[in-house]
mmCIF file of C-alpha atoms in Angstrom:
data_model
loop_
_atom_site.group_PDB
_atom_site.id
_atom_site.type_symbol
_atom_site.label_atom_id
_atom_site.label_comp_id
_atom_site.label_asym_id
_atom_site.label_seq_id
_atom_site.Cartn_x
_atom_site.Cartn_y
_atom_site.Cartn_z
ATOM 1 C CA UNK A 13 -186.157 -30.771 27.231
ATOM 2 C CA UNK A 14 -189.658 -31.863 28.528
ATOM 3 C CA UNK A 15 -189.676 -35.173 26.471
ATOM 4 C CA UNK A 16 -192.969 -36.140 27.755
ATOM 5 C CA UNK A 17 -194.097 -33.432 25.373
ATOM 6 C CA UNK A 18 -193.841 -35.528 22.233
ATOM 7 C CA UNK A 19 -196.212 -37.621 23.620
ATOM 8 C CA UNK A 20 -198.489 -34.703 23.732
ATOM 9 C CA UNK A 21 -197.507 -33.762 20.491
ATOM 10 C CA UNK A 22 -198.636 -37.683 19.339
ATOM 11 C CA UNK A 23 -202.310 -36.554 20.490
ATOM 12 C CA UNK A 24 -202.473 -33.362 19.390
ATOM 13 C CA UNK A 25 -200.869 -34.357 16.075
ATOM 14 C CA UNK A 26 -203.628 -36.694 15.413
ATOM 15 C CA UNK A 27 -206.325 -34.670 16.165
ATOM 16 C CA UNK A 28 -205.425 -32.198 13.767
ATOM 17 C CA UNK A 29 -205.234 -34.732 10.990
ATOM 18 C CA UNK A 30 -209.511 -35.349 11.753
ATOM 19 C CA UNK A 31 -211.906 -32.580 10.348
ATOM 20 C CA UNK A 32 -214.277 -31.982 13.027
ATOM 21 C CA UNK A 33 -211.037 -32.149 16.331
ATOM 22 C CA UNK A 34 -209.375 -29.346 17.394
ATOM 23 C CA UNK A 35 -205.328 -29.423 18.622
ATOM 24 C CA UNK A 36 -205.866 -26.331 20.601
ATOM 25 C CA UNK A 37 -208.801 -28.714 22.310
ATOM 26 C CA UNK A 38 -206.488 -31.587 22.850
ATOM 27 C CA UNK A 39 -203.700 -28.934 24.051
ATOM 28 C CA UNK A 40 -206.837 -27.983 26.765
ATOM 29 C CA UNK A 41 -206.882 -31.871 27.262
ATOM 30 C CA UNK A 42 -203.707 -31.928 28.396
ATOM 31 C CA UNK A 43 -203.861 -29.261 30.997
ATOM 32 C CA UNK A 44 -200.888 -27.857 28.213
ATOM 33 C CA UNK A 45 -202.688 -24.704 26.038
ATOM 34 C CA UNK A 46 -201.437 -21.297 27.923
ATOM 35 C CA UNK A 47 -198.265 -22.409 28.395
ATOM 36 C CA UNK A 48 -198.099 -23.628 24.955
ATOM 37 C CA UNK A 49 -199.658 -20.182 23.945
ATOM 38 C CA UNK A 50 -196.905 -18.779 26.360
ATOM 39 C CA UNK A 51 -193.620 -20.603 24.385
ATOM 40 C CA UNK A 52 -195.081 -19.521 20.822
ATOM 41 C CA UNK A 53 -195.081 -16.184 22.077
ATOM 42 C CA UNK A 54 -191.588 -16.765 24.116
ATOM 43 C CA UNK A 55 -189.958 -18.360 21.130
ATOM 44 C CA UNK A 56 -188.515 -14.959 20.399
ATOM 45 C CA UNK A 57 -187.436 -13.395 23.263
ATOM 46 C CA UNK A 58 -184.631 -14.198 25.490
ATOM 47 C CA UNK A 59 -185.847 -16.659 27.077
ATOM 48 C CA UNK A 60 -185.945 -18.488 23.973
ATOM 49 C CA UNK A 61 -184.265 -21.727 25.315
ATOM 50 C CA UNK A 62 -186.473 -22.896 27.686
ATOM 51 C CA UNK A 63 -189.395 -21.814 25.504
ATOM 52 C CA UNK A 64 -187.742 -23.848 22.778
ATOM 53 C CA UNK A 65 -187.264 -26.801 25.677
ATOM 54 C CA UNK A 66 -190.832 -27.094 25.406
ATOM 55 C CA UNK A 67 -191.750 -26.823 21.913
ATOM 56 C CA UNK A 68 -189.322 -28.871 19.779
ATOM 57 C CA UNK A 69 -190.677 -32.523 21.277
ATOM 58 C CA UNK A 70 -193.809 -31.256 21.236
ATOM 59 C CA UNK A 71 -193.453 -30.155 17.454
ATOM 60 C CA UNK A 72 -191.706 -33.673 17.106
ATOM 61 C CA UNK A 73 -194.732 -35.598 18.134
ATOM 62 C CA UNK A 74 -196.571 -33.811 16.314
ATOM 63 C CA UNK A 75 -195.228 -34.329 13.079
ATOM 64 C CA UNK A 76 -194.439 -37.768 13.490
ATOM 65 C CA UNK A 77 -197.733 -38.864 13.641
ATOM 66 C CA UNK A 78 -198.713 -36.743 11.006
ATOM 67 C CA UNK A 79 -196.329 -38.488 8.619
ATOM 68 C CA UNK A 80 -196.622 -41.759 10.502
ATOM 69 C CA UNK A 81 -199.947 -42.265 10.917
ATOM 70 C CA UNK A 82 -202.033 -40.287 8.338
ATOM 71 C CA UNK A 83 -202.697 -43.185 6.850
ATOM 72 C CA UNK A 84 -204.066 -45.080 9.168
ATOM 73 C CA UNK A 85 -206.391 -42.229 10.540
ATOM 74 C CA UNK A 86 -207.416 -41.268 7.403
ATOM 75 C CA UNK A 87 -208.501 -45.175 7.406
ATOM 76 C CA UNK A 88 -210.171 -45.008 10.870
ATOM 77 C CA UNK A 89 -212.206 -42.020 9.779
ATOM 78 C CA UNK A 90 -213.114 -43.360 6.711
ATOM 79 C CA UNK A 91 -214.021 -47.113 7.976
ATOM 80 C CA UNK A 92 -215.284 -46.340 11.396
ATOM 81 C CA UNK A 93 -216.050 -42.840 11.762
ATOM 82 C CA UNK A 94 -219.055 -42.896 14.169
ATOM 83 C CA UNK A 95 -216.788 -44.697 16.869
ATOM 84 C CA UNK A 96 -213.562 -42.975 15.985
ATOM 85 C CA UNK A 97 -215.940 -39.745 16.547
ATOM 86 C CA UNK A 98 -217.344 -41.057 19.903
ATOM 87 C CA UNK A 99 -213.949 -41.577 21.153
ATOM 88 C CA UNK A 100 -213.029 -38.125 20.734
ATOM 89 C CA UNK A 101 -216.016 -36.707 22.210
ATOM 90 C CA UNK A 102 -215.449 -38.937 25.595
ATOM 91 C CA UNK A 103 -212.458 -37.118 25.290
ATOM 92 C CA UNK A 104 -213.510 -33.876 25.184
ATOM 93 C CA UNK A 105 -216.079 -34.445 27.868
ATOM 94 C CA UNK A 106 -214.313 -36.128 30.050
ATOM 95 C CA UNK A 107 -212.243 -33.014 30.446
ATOM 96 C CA UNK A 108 -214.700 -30.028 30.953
ATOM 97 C CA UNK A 109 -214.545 -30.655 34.986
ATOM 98 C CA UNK A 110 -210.729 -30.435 35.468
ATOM 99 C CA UNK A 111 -211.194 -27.209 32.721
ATOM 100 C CA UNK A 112 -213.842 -25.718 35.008
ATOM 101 C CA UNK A 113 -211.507 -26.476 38.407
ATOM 102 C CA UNK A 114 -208.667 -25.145 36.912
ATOM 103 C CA UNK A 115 -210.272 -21.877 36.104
ATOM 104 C CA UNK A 116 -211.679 -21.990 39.547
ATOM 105 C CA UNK A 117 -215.229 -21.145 37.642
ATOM 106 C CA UNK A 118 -217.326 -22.060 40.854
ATOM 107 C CA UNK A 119 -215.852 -18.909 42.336
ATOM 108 C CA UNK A 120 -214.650 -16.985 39.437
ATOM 109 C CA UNK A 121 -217.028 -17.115 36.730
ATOM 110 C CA UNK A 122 -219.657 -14.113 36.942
ATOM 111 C CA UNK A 123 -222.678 -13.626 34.856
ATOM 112 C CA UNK A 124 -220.501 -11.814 31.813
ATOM 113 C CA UNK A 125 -218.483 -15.338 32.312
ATOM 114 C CA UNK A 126 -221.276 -17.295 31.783
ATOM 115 C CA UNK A 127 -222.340 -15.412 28.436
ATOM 116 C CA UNK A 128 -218.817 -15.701 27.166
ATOM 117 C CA UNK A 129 -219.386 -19.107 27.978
ATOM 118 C CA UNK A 130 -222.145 -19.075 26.004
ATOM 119 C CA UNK A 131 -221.128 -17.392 23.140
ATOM 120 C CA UNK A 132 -217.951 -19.700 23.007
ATOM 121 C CA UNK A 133 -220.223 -22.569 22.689
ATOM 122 C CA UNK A 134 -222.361 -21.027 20.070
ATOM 123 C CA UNK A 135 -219.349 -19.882 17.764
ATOM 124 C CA UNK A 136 -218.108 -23.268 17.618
ATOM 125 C CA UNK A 137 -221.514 -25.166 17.641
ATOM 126 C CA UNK A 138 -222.336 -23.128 14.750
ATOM 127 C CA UNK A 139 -219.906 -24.624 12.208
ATOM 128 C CA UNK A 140 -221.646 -27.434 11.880
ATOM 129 C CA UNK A 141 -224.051 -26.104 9.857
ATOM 130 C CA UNK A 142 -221.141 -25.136 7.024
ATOM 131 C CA UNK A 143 -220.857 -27.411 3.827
ATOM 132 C CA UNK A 144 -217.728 -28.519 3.710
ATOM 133 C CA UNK A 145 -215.727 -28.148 0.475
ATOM 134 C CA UNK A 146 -213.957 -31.740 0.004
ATOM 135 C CA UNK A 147 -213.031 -32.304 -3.235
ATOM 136 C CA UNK A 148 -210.322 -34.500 -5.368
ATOM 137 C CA UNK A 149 -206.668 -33.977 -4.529
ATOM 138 C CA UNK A 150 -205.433 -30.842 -7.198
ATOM 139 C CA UNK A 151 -202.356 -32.815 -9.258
ATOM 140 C CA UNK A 152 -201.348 -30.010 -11.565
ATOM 141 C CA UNK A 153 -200.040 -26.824 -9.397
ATOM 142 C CA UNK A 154 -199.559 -22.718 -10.618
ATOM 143 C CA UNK A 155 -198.635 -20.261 -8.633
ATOM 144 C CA UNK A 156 -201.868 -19.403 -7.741
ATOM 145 C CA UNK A 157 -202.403 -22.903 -6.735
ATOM 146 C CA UNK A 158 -199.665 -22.405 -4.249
ATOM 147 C CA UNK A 159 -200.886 -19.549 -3.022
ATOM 148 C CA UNK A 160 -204.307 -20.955 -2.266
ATOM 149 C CA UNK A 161 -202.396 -23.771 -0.357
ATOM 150 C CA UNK A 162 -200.109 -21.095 1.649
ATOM 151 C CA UNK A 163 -203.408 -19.066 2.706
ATOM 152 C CA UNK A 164 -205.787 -22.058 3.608
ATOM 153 C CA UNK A 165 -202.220 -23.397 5.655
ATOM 154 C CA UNK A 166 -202.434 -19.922 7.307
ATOM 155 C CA UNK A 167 -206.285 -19.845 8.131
ATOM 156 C CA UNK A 168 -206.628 -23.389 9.071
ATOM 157 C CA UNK A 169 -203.140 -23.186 11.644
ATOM 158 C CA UNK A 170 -205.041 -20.177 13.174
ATOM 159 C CA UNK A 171 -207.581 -22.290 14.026
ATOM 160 C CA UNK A 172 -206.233 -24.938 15.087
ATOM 161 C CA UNK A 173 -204.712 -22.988 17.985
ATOM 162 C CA UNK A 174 -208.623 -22.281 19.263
ATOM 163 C CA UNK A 175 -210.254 -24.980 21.163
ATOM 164 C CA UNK A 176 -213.029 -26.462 19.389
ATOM 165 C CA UNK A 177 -212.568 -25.136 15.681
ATOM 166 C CA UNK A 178 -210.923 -27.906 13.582
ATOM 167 C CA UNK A 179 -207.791 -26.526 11.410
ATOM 168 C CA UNK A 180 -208.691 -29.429 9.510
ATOM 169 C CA UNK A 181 -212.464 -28.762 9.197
ATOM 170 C CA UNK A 182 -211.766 -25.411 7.601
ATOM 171 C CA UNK A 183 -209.631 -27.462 4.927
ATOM 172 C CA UNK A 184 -212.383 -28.769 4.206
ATOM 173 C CA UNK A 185 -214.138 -26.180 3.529
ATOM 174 C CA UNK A 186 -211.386 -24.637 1.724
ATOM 175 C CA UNK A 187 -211.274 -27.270 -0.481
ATOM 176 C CA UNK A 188 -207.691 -28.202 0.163
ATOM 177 C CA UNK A 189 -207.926 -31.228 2.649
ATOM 178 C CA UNK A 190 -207.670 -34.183 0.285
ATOM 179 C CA UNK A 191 -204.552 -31.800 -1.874
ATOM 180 C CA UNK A 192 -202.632 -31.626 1.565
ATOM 181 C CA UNK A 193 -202.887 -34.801 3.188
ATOM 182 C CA UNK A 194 -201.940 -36.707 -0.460
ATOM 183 C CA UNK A 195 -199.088 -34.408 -0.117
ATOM 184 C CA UNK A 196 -198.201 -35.743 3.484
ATOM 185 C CA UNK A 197 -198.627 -39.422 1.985
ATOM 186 C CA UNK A 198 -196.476 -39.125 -0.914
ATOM 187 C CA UNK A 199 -194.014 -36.624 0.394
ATOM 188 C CA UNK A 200 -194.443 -33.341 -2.110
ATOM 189 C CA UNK A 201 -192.250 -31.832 -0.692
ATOM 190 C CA UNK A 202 -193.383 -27.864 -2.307
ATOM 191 C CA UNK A 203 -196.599 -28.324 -1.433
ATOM 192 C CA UNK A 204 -195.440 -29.280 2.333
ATOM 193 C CA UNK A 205 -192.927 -26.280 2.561
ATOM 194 C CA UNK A 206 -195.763 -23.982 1.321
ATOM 195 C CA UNK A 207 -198.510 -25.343 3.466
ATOM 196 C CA UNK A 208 -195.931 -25.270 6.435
ATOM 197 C CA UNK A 209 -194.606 -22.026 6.587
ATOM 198 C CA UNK A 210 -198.490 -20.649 6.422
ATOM 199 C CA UNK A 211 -199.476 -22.712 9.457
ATOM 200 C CA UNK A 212 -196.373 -21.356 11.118
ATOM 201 C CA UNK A 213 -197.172 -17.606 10.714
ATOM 202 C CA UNK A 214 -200.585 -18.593 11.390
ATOM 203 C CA UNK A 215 -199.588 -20.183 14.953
ATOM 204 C CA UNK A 216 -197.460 -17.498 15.434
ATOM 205 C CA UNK A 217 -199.809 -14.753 14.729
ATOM 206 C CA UNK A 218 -202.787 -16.766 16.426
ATOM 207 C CA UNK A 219 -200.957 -17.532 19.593
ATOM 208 C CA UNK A 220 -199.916 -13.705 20.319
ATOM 209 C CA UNK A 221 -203.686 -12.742 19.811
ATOM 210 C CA UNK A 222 -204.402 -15.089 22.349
ATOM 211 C CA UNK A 223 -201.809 -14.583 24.495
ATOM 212 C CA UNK A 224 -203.001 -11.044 25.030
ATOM 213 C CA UNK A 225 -206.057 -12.409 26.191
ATOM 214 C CA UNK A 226 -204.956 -14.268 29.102
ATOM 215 C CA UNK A 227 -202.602 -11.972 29.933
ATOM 216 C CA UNK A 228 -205.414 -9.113 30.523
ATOM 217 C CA UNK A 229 -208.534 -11.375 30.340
ATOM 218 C CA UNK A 230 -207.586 -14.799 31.884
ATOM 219 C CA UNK A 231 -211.115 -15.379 33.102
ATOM 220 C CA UNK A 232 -212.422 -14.290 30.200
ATOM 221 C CA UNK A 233 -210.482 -16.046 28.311
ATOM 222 C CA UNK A 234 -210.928 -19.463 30.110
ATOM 223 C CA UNK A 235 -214.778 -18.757 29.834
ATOM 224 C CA UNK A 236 -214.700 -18.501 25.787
ATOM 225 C CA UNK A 237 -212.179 -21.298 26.030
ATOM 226 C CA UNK A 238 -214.419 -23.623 27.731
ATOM 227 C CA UNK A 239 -217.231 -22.860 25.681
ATOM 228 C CA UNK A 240 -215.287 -23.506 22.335
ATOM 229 C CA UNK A 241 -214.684 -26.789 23.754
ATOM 230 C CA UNK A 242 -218.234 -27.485 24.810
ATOM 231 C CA UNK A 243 -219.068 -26.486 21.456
ATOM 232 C CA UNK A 244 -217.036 -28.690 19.965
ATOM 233 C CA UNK A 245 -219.291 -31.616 20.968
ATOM 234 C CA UNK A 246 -221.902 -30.653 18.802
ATOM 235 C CA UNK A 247 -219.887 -30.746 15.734
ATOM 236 C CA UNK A 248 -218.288 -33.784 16.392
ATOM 237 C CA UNK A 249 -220.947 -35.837 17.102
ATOM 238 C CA UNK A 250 -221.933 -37.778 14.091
ATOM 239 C CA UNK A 251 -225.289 -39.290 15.543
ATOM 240 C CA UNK A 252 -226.336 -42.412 16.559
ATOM 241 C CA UNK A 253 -225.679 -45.674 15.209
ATOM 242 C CA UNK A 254 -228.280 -47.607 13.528
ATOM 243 C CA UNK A 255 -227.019 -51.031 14.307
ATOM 244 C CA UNK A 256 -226.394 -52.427 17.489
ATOM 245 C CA UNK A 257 -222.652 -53.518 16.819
ATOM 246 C CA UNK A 258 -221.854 -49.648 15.878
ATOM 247 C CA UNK A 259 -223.700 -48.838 19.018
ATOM 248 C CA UNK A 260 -221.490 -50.944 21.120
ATOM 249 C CA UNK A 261 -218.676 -50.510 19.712
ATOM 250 C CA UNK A 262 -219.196 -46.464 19.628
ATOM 251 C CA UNK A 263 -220.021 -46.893 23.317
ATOM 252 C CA UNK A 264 -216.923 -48.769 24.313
ATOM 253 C CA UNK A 265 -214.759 -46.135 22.144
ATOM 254 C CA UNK A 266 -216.692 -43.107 24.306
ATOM 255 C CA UNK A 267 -216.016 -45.033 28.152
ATOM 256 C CA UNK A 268 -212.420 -45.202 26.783
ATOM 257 C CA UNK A 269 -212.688 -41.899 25.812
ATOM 258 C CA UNK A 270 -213.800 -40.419 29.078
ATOM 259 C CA UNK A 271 -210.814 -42.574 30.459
ATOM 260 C CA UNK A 272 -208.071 -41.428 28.859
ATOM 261 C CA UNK A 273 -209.703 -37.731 29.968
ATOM 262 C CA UNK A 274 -209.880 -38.727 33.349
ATOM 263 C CA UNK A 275 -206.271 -40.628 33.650
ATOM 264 C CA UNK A 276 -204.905 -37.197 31.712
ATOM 265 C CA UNK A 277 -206.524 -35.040 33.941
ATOM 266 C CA UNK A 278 -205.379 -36.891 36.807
ATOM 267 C CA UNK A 279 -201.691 -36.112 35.620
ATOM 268 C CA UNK A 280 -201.955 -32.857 33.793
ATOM 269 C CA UNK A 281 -204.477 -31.143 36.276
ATOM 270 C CA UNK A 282 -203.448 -32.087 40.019
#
């Protein structure tokens, strides 16, 4: 058991909680996402063991802090978004070089690299422009209800899986955000089995797409990668601060941002 991995799973768990932060980008962060692309599509194969070796703390961080600490993001987000926000995108910035050295782009990426790179950047960038659906938590469920839930489970898991496109963005625009995460906080349990199982087959399904890729693209791959992460910059950032407190304090939360990138990439890349 790699039980490192559930601190990984702590991060990547809490990204996914905040419309606007990809897991797949944190998994990128971490110098983690083939070879968590590679276990999802290991998980059923012989080699199950050591596939499962790495995925079960992982899947234990994450949850944790899903159950542990949507509250207190949700309250982050809500009182101090703009720094919370900034802190993320030091993150993600902080990143890109150890990205770029580990795909050995200075020598590998070509021109149809760089418009991969391009239109990774694009695809991502683009979703900012997308109204997002939020609405009141739904309190009285049908069938259909729970169907909904299962298929915006199953979109938002798929992307959550791609760097730079927020699984819980596309709740949002779904209109099921505030329905789930009122589930996580008071424990409905049907709505939670429903809305897991679809991010499941969505990982699953997701993950072998992927996996595909960087089996018979892996430059490619890296190039669109990269881009979706560059991308995700632009929908993240939530502007400038007006007053010079939020400025500061937005500042500090992007230096310890680009930190923690560095520190990770120190670890996770070398």
């Amino acid at each position: 058991m790699e039980w490192k991995n559930i601190f990984r799973g702590l991060l990547m768990g809490a990204s996914d909680i905040i419309p606007g932060v990809s897991g797949g980008t944190i998994a990128v962060v971490l110098g983690i996402y083939d070879r968590l692309i590679e276990a999802i599509n290991g998980f059923f194969s012989k080699d199950w063991k050591k596939h499962m070796g790495f995925l079960l703390p992982l899947g234990i961080g994450i949850v944790t802090v899903i159950f542990a600490l949507a509250n207190v993001i949700e309250w982050l987000f809500e009182h101090f978004p703009g720094p919370t926000q900034f802190g993320f995108l030091g993150l993600i910035l902080g990143v890109i070089p150890f990205l770029l050295k580990k795909s050995d782009a200075k020598n590998t990426f070509k021109m149809q690299h760089l418009f991969l790179l391009i239109v990774g950047t694009g695809l991502v960038a683009s979703m900012v422009f997308f109204h997002t659906g939020e609405s009141d938590p739904v309190t009285s469920f049908s069938t259909m209800t729970y169907v909904w839930l299962f298929i915006s489970g199953f979109i938002a898991s798929s992307a959550m899986i791609l760097p730079g496109i927020s699984g819980s963005f596309l709740l949002l625009v779904l209109g099921a955000y505030t329905t789930i995460i009122s589930a996580v906080k008071n424990l409905d349990l049907p709505v939670i089995m429903v809305v897991g199982v679809g991010i499941v087959l969505g990982i699953i399904v997701m993950s072998k797409i992927i996996h595909f890729f960087l089996k018979h693209y892996e430059i490619a791959t890296f190039a669109v990668v990269t881009g979706m992460v560059l991308g995700s910059v632009v929908v993240i950032f939530p502007g400038w601060p007006v007053e010079l407190a939020g400025l500061l304090l937005s500042i500090t939360t992007f230096a310890i941002g680009l930190l923690v990138a560095y520190l990770l990439g120190k670890v996770e890349y070398s």
